[in-house]
PDB file of C-alpha atoms in Angstrom:
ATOM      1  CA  UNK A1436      16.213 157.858  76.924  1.00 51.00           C
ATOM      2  CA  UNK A1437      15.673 158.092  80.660  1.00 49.00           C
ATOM      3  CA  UNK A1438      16.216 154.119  80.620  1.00 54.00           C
ATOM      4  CA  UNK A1439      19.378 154.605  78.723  1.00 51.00           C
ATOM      5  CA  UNK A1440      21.077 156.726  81.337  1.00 46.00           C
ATOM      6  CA  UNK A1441      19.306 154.913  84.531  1.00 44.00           C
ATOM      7  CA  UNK A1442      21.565 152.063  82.552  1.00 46.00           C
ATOM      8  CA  UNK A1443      24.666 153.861  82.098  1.00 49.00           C
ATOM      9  CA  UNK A1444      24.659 155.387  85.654  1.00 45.00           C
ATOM     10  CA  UNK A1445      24.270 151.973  87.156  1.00 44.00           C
ATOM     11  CA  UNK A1446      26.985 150.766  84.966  1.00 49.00           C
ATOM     12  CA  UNK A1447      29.741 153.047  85.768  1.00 47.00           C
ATOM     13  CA  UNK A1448      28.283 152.648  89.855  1.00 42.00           C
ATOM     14  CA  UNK A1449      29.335 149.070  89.155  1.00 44.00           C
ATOM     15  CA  UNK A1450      32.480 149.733  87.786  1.00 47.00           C
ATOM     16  CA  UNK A1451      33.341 152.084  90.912  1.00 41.00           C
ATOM     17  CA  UNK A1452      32.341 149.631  93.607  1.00 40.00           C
ATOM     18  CA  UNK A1453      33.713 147.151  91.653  1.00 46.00           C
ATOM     19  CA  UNK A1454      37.368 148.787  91.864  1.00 46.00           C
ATOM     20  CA  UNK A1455      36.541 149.528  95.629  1.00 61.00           C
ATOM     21  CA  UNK A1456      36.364 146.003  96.888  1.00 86.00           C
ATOM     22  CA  UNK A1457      38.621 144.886  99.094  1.00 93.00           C
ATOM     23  CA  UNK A1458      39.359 141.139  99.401  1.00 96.00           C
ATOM     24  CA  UNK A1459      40.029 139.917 102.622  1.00 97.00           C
ATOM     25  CA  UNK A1460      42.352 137.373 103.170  1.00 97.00           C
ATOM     26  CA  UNK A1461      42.064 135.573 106.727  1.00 97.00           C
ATOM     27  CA  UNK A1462      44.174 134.364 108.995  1.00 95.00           C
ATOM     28  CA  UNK A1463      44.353 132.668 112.486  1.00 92.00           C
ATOM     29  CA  UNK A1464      45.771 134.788 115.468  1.00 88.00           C
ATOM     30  CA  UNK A1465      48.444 132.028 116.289  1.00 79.00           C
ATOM     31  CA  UNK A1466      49.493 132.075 112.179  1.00 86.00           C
ATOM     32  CA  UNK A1467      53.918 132.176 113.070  1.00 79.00           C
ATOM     33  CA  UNK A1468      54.025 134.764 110.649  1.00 87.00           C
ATOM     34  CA  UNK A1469      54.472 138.601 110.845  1.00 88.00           C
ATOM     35  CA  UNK A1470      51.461 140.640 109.609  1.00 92.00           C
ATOM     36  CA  UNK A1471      54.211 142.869 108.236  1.00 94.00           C
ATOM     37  CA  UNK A1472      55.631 139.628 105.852  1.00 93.00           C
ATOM     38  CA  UNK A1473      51.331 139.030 105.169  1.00 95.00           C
ATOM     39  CA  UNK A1474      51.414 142.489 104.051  1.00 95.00           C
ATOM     40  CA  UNK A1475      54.096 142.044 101.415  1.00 95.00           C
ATOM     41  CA  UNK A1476      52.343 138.701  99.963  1.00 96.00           C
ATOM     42  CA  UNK A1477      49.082 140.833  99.831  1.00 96.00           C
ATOM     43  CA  UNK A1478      50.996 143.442  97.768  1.00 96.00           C
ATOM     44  CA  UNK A1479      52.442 141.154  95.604  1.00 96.00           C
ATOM     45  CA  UNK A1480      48.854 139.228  95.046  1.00 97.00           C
ATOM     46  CA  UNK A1481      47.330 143.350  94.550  1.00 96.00           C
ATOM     47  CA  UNK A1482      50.227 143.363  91.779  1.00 96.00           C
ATOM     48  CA  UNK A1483      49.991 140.076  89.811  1.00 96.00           C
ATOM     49  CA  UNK A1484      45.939 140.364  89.621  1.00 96.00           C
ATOM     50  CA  UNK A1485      45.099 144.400  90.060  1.00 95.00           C
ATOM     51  CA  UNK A1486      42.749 143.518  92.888  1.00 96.00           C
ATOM     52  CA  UNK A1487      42.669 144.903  96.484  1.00 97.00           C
ATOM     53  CA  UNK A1488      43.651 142.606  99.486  1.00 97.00           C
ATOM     54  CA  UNK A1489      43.366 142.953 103.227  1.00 96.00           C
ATOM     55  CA  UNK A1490      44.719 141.060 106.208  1.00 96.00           C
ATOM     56  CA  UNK A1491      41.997 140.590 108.425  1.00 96.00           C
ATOM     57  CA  UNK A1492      42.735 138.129 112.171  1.00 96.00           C
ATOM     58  CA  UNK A1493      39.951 135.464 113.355  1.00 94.00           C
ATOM     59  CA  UNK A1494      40.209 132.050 114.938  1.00 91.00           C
ATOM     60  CA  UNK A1495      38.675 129.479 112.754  1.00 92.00           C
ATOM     61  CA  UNK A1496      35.509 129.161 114.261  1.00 93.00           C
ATOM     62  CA  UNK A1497      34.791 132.678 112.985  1.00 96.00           C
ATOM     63  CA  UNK A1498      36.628 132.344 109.960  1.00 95.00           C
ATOM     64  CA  UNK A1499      35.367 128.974 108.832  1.00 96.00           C
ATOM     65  CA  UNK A1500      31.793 130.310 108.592  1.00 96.00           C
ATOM     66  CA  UNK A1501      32.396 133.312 106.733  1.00 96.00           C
ATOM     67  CA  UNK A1502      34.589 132.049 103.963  1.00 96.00           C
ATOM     68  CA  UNK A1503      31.900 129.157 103.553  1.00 96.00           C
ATOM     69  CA  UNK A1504      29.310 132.028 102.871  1.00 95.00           C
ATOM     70  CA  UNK A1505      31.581 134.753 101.001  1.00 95.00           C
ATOM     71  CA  UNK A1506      32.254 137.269 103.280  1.00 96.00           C
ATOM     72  CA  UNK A1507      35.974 136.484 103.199  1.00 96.00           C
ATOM     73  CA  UNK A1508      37.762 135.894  99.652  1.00 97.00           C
ATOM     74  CA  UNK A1509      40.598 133.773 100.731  1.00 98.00           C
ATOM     75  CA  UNK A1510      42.244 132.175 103.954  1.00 97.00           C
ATOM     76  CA  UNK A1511      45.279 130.758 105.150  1.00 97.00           C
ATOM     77  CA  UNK A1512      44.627 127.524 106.882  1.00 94.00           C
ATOM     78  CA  UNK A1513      46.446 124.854 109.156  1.00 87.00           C
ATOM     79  CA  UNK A1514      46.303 121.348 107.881  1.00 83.00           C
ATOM     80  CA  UNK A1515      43.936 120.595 110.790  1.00 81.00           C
ATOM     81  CA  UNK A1516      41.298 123.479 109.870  1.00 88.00           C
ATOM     82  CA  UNK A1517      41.759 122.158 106.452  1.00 90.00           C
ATOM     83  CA  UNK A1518      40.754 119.143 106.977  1.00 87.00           C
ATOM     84  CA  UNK A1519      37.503 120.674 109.393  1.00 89.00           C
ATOM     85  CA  UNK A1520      36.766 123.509 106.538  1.00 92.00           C
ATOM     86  CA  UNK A1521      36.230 120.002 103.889  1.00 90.00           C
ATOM     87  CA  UNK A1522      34.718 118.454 106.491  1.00 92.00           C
ATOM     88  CA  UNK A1523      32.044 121.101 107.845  1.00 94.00           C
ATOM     89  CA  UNK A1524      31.642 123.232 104.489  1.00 94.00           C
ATOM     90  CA  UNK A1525      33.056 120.705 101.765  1.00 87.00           C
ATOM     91  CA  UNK A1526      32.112 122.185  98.067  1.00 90.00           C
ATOM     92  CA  UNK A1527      31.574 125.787  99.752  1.00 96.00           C
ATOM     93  CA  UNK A1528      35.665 126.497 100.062  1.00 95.00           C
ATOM     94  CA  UNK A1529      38.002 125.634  97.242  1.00 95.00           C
ATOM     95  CA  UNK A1530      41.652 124.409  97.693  1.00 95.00           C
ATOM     96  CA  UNK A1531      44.173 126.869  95.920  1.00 97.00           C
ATOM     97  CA  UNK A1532      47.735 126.121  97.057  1.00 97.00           C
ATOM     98  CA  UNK A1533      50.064 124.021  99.594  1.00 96.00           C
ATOM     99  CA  UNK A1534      52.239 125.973 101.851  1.00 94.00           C
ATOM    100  CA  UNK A1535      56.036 125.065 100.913  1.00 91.00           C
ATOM    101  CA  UNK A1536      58.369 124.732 104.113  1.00 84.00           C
ATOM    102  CA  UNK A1537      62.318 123.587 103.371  1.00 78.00           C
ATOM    103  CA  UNK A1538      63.901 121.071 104.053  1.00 76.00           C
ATOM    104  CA  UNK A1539      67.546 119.902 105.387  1.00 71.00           C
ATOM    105  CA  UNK A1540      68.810 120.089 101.747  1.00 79.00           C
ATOM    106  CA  UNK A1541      67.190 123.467 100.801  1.00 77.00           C
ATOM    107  CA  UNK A1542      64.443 121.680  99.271  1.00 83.00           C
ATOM    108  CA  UNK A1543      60.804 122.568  99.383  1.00 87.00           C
ATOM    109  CA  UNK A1544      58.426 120.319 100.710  1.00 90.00           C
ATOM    110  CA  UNK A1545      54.561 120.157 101.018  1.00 91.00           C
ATOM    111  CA  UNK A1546      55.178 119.317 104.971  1.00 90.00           C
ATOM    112  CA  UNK A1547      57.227 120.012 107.578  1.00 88.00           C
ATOM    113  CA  UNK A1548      58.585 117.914 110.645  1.00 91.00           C
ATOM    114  CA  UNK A1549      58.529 118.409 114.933  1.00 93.00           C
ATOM    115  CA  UNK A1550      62.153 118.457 115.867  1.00 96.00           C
ATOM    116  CA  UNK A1551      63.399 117.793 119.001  1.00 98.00           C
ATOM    117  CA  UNK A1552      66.747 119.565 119.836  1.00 98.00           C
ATOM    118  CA  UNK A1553      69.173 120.010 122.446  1.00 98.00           C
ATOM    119  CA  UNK A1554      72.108 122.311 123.331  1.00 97.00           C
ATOM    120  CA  UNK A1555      74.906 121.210 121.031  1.00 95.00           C
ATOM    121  CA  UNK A1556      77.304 120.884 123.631  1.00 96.00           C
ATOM    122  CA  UNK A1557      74.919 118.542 125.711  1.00 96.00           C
ATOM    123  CA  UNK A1558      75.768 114.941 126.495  1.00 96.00           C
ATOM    124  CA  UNK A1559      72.309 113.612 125.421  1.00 97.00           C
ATOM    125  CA  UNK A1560      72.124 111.400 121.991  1.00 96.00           C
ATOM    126  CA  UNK A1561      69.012 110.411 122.486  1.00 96.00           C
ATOM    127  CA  UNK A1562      65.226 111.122 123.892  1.00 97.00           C
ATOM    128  CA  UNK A1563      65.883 108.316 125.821  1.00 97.00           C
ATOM    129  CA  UNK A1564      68.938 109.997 127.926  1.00 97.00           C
ATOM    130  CA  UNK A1565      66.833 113.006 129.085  1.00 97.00           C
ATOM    131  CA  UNK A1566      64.915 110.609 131.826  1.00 97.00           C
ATOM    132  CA  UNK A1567      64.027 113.079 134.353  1.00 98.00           C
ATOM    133  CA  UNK A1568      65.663 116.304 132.576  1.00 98.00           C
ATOM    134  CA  UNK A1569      63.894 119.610 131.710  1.00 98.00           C
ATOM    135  CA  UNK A1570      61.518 119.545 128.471  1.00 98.00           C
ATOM    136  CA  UNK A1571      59.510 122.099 126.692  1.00 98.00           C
ATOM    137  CA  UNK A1572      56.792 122.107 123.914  1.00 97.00           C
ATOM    138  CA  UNK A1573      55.371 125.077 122.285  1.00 94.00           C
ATOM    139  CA  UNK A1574      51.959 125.018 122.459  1.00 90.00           C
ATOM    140  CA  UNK A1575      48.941 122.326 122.578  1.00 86.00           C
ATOM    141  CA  UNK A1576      47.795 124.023 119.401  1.00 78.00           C
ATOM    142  CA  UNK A1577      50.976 123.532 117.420  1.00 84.00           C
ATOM    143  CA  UNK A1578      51.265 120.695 115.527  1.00 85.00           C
ATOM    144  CA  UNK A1579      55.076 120.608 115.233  1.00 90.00           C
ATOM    145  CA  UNK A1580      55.406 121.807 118.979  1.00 92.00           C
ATOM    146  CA  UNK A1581      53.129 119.545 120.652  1.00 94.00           C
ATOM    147  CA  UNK A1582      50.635 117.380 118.482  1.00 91.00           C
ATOM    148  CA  UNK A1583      53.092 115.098 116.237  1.00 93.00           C
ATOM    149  CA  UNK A1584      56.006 115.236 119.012  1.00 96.00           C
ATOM    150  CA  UNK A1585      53.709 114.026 121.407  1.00 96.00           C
ATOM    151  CA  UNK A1586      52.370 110.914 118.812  1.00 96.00           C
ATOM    152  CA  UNK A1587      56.497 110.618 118.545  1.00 97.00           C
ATOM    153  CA  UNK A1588      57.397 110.151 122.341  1.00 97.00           C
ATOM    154  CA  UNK A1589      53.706 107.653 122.907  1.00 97.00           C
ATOM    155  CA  UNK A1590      55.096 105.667 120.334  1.00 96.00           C
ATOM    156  CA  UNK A1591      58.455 105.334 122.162  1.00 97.00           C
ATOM    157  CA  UNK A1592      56.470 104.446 125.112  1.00 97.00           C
ATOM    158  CA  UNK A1593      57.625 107.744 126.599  1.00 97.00           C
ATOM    159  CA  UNK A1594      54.759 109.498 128.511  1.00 98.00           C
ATOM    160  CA  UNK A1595      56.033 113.084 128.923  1.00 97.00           C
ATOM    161  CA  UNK A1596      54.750 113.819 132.308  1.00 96.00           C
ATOM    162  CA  UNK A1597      56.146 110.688 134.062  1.00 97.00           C
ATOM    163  CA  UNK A1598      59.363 110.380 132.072  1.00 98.00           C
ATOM    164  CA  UNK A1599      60.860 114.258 131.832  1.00 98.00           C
ATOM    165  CA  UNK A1600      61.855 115.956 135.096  1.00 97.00           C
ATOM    166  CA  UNK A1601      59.682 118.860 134.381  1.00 97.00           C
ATOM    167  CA  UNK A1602      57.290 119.744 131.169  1.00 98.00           C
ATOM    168  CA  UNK A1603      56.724 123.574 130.305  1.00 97.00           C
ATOM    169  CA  UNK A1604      54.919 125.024 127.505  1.00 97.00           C
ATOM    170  CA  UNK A1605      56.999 127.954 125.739  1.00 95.00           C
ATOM    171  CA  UNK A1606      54.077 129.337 123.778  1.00 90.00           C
ATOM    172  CA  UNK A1607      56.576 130.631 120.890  1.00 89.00           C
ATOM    173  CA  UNK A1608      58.799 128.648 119.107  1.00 92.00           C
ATOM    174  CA  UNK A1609      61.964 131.437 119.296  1.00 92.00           C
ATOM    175  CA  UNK A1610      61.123 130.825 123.036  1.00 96.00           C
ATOM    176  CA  UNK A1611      62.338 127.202 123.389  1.00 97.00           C
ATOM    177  CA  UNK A1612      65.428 128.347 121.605  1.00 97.00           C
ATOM    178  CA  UNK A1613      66.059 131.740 123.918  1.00 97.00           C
ATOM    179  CA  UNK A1614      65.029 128.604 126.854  1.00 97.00           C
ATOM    180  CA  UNK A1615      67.621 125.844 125.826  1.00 97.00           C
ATOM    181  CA  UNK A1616      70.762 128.569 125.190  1.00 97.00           C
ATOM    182  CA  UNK A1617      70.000 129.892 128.868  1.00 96.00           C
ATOM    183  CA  UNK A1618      69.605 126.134 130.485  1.00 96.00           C
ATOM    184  CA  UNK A1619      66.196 126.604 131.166  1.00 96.00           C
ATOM    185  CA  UNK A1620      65.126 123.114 129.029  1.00 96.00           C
ATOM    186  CA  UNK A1621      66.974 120.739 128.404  1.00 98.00           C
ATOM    187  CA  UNK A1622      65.462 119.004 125.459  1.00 98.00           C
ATOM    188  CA  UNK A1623      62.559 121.268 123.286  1.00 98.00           C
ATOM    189  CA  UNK A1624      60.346 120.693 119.763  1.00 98.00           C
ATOM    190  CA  UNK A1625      60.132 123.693 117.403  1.00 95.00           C
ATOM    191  CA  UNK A1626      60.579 122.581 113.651  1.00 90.00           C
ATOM    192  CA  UNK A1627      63.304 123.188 110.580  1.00 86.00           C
ATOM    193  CA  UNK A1628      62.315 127.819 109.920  1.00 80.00           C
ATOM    194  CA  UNK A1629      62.559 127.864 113.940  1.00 87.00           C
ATOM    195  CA  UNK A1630      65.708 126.146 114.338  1.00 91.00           C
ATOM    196  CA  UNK A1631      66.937 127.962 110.911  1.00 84.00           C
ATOM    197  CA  UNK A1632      65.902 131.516 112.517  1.00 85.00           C
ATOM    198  CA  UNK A1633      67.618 130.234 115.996  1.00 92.00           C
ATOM    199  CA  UNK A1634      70.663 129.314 114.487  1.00 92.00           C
ATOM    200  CA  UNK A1635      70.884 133.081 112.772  1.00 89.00           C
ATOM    201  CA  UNK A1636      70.539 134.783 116.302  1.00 92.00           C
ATOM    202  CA  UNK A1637      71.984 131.989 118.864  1.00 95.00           C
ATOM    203  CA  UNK A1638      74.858 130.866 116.610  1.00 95.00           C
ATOM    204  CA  UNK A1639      74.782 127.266 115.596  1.00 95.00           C
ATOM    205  CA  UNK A1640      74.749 126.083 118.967  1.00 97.00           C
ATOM    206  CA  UNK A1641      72.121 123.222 118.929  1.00 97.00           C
ATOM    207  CA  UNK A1642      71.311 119.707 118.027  1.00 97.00           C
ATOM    208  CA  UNK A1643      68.677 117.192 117.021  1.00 97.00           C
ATOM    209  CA  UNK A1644      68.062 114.108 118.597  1.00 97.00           C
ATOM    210  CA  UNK A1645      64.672 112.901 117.522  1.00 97.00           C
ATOM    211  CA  UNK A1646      62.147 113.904 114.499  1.00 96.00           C
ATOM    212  CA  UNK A1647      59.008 113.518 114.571  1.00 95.00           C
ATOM    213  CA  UNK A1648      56.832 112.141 110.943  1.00 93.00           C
ATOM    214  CA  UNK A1649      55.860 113.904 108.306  1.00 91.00           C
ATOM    215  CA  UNK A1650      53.192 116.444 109.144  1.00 89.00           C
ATOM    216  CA  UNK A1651      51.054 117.925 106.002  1.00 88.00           C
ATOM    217  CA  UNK A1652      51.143 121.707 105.364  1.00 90.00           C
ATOM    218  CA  UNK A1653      48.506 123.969 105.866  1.00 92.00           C
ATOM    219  CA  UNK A1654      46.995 125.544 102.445  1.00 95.00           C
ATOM    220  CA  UNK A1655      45.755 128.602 100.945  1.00 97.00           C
ATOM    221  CA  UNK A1656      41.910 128.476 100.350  1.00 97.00           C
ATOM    222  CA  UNK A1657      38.842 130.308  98.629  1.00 97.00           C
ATOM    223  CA  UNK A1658      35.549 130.609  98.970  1.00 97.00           C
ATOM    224  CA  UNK A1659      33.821 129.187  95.931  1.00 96.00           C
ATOM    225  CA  UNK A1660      31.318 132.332  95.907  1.00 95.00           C
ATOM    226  CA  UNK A1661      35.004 133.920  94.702  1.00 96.00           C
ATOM    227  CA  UNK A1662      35.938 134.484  90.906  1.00 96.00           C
ATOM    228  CA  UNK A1663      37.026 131.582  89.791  1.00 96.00           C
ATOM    229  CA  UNK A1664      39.213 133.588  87.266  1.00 96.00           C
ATOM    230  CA  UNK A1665      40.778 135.900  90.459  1.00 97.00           C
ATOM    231  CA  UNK A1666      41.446 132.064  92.230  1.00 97.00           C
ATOM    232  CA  UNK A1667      43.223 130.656  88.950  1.00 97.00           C
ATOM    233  CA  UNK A1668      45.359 133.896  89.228  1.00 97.00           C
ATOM    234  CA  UNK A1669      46.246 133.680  92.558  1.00 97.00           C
ATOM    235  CA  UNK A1670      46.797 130.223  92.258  1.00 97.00           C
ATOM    236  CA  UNK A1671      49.578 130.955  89.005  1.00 97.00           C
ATOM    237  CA  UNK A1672      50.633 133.866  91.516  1.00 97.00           C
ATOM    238  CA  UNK A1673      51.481 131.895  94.340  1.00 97.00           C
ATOM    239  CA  UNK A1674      53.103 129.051  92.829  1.00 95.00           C
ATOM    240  CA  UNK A1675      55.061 130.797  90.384  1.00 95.00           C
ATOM    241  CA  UNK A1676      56.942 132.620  93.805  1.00 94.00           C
ATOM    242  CA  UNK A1677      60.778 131.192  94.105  1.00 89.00           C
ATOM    243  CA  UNK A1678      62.379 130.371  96.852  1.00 83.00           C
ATOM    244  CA  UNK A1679      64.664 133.574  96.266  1.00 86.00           C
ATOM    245  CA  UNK A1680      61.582 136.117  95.517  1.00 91.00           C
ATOM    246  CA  UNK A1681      61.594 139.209  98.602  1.00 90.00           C
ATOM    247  CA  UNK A1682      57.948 138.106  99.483  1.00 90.00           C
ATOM    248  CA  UNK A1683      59.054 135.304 100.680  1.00 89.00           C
ATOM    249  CA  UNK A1684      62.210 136.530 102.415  1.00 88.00           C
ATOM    250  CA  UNK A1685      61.230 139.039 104.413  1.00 89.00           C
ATOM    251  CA  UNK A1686      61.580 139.390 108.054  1.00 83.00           C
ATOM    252  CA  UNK A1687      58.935 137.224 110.153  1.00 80.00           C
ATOM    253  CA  UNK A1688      57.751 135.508 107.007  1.00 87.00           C
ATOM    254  CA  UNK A1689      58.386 131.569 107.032  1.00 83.00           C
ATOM    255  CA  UNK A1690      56.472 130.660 104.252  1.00 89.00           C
ATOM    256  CA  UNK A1691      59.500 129.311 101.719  1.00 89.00           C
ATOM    257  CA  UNK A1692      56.973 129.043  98.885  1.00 93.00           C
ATOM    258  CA  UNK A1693      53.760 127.290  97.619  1.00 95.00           C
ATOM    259  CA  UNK A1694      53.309 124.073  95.856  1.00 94.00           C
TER     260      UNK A1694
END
């Protein structure tokens, strides 16, 4: 009898901890969205599968590890860390969805582009007219803001430091924006939700002059020490989100969707 209710007591303990767990969704501290738009997409995952999520920040070197091993559920990666997480960890994380950006026609897209823009108003039609002008990337860790724009202006034979006037490094997309409306640059790379944002609070006031190739989306992963039923249902979750649904309209949030 003793047995029987060392049994049950264990059970319901299970049970309990079992509705305490919180799963921790990571991402990286440079991730363009707003923890406040992360926190409606957690909400909305709590809803769809009854489970507890929690934003948690790391850089990947710290977060790579610890979704290999468990200790984080799920994480949003670049394409980069991706590619690194396969790479370093391969059957230990599990691919669950492809960020969706949109595109010019309102379409989403499993990638996104580098853009290069200009003040609308400028005389410049092409890279190739801003020989010794003002430019401005994002950051050396952006992929639309410095990696694939850079690939674009080597393979124009364009080496940024000898060609542009002067080359600055905004850190924040919005900031090339705020820095081409006040003449600060006069050419800068963001990509299509920057420019979309800009236009919203600058007016439609610039112009593109040069794109830069495809460049893959980052993806929602798991670790494969998660449920694979809780992954399937995230998965259905996340893909079954339309372009029109508030999670993925809310201020700071430029995720369009998942694919």
């Amino acid at each position: 009898m003793k047995r029987i209710f060392l049994f049950i007591a264990l059970l319901i303990a299970a049970k309990a901890f079992a509705a305490d767990t919180v799963l921790k969704l990571a991402v990286a501290p440079n991730n363009p969205n707003s923890r406040a738009g992360f926190g409606i997409l957690l909400g909305y995952l709590s809803e769809k599968t009854g489970e507890k999520f929690e934003l948690t920040e790391l850089g990947y070197d710290e977060m790579l590890p610890k979704l290999a091993s468990g200790e984080i559920a799920f994480a949003d990666l670049s394409s980069s860390s991706y590619a690194t997480a396969k790479e370093l960890y391969k059957d230990k994380i599990k691919y669950v969805a492809t960020v969706a950006a949109r595109n010019e026609k309102g379409e989403l897209v499993p990638y996104y582009k580098g853009l290069f823009f200009v003040k609308g108003d400028s005389t410049y039609k092409s890279l190739f007219d801003l020989k010794g002008k003002s430019f401005a990337f994002v950051s050396k860790t952006s992929s639309s803001g410095y990696i694939y724009p850079l690939a674009t202006l080597a393979g124009m034979g364009i080496n940024p430091d000898e060609f542009f006037g002067s080359v600055t490094f905004a850190a924040d997309h919005m900031k090339i924006f705020e820095g081409l409306k006040d003449g600060f640059f006069d050419c800068g790379v963001s990509n299509f939700d920057s420019y979309d944002k800009a236009r919203v609070t600058y007016g439609d006031i610039f112009r593109i002059v040069a794109e830069t190739a495809e460049i893959p989306s980052g993806a929602i992963v798991s670790s494969t020490s998660t449920d694979p039923k809780l992954i399937k249902k995230v998965q259905d979750a996340l893909i079954s989100i339309k372009p029109t649904d508030p999670v993925v309209n809310y201020p700071g949030f430029i995720y369009k969707g998942f694919l």
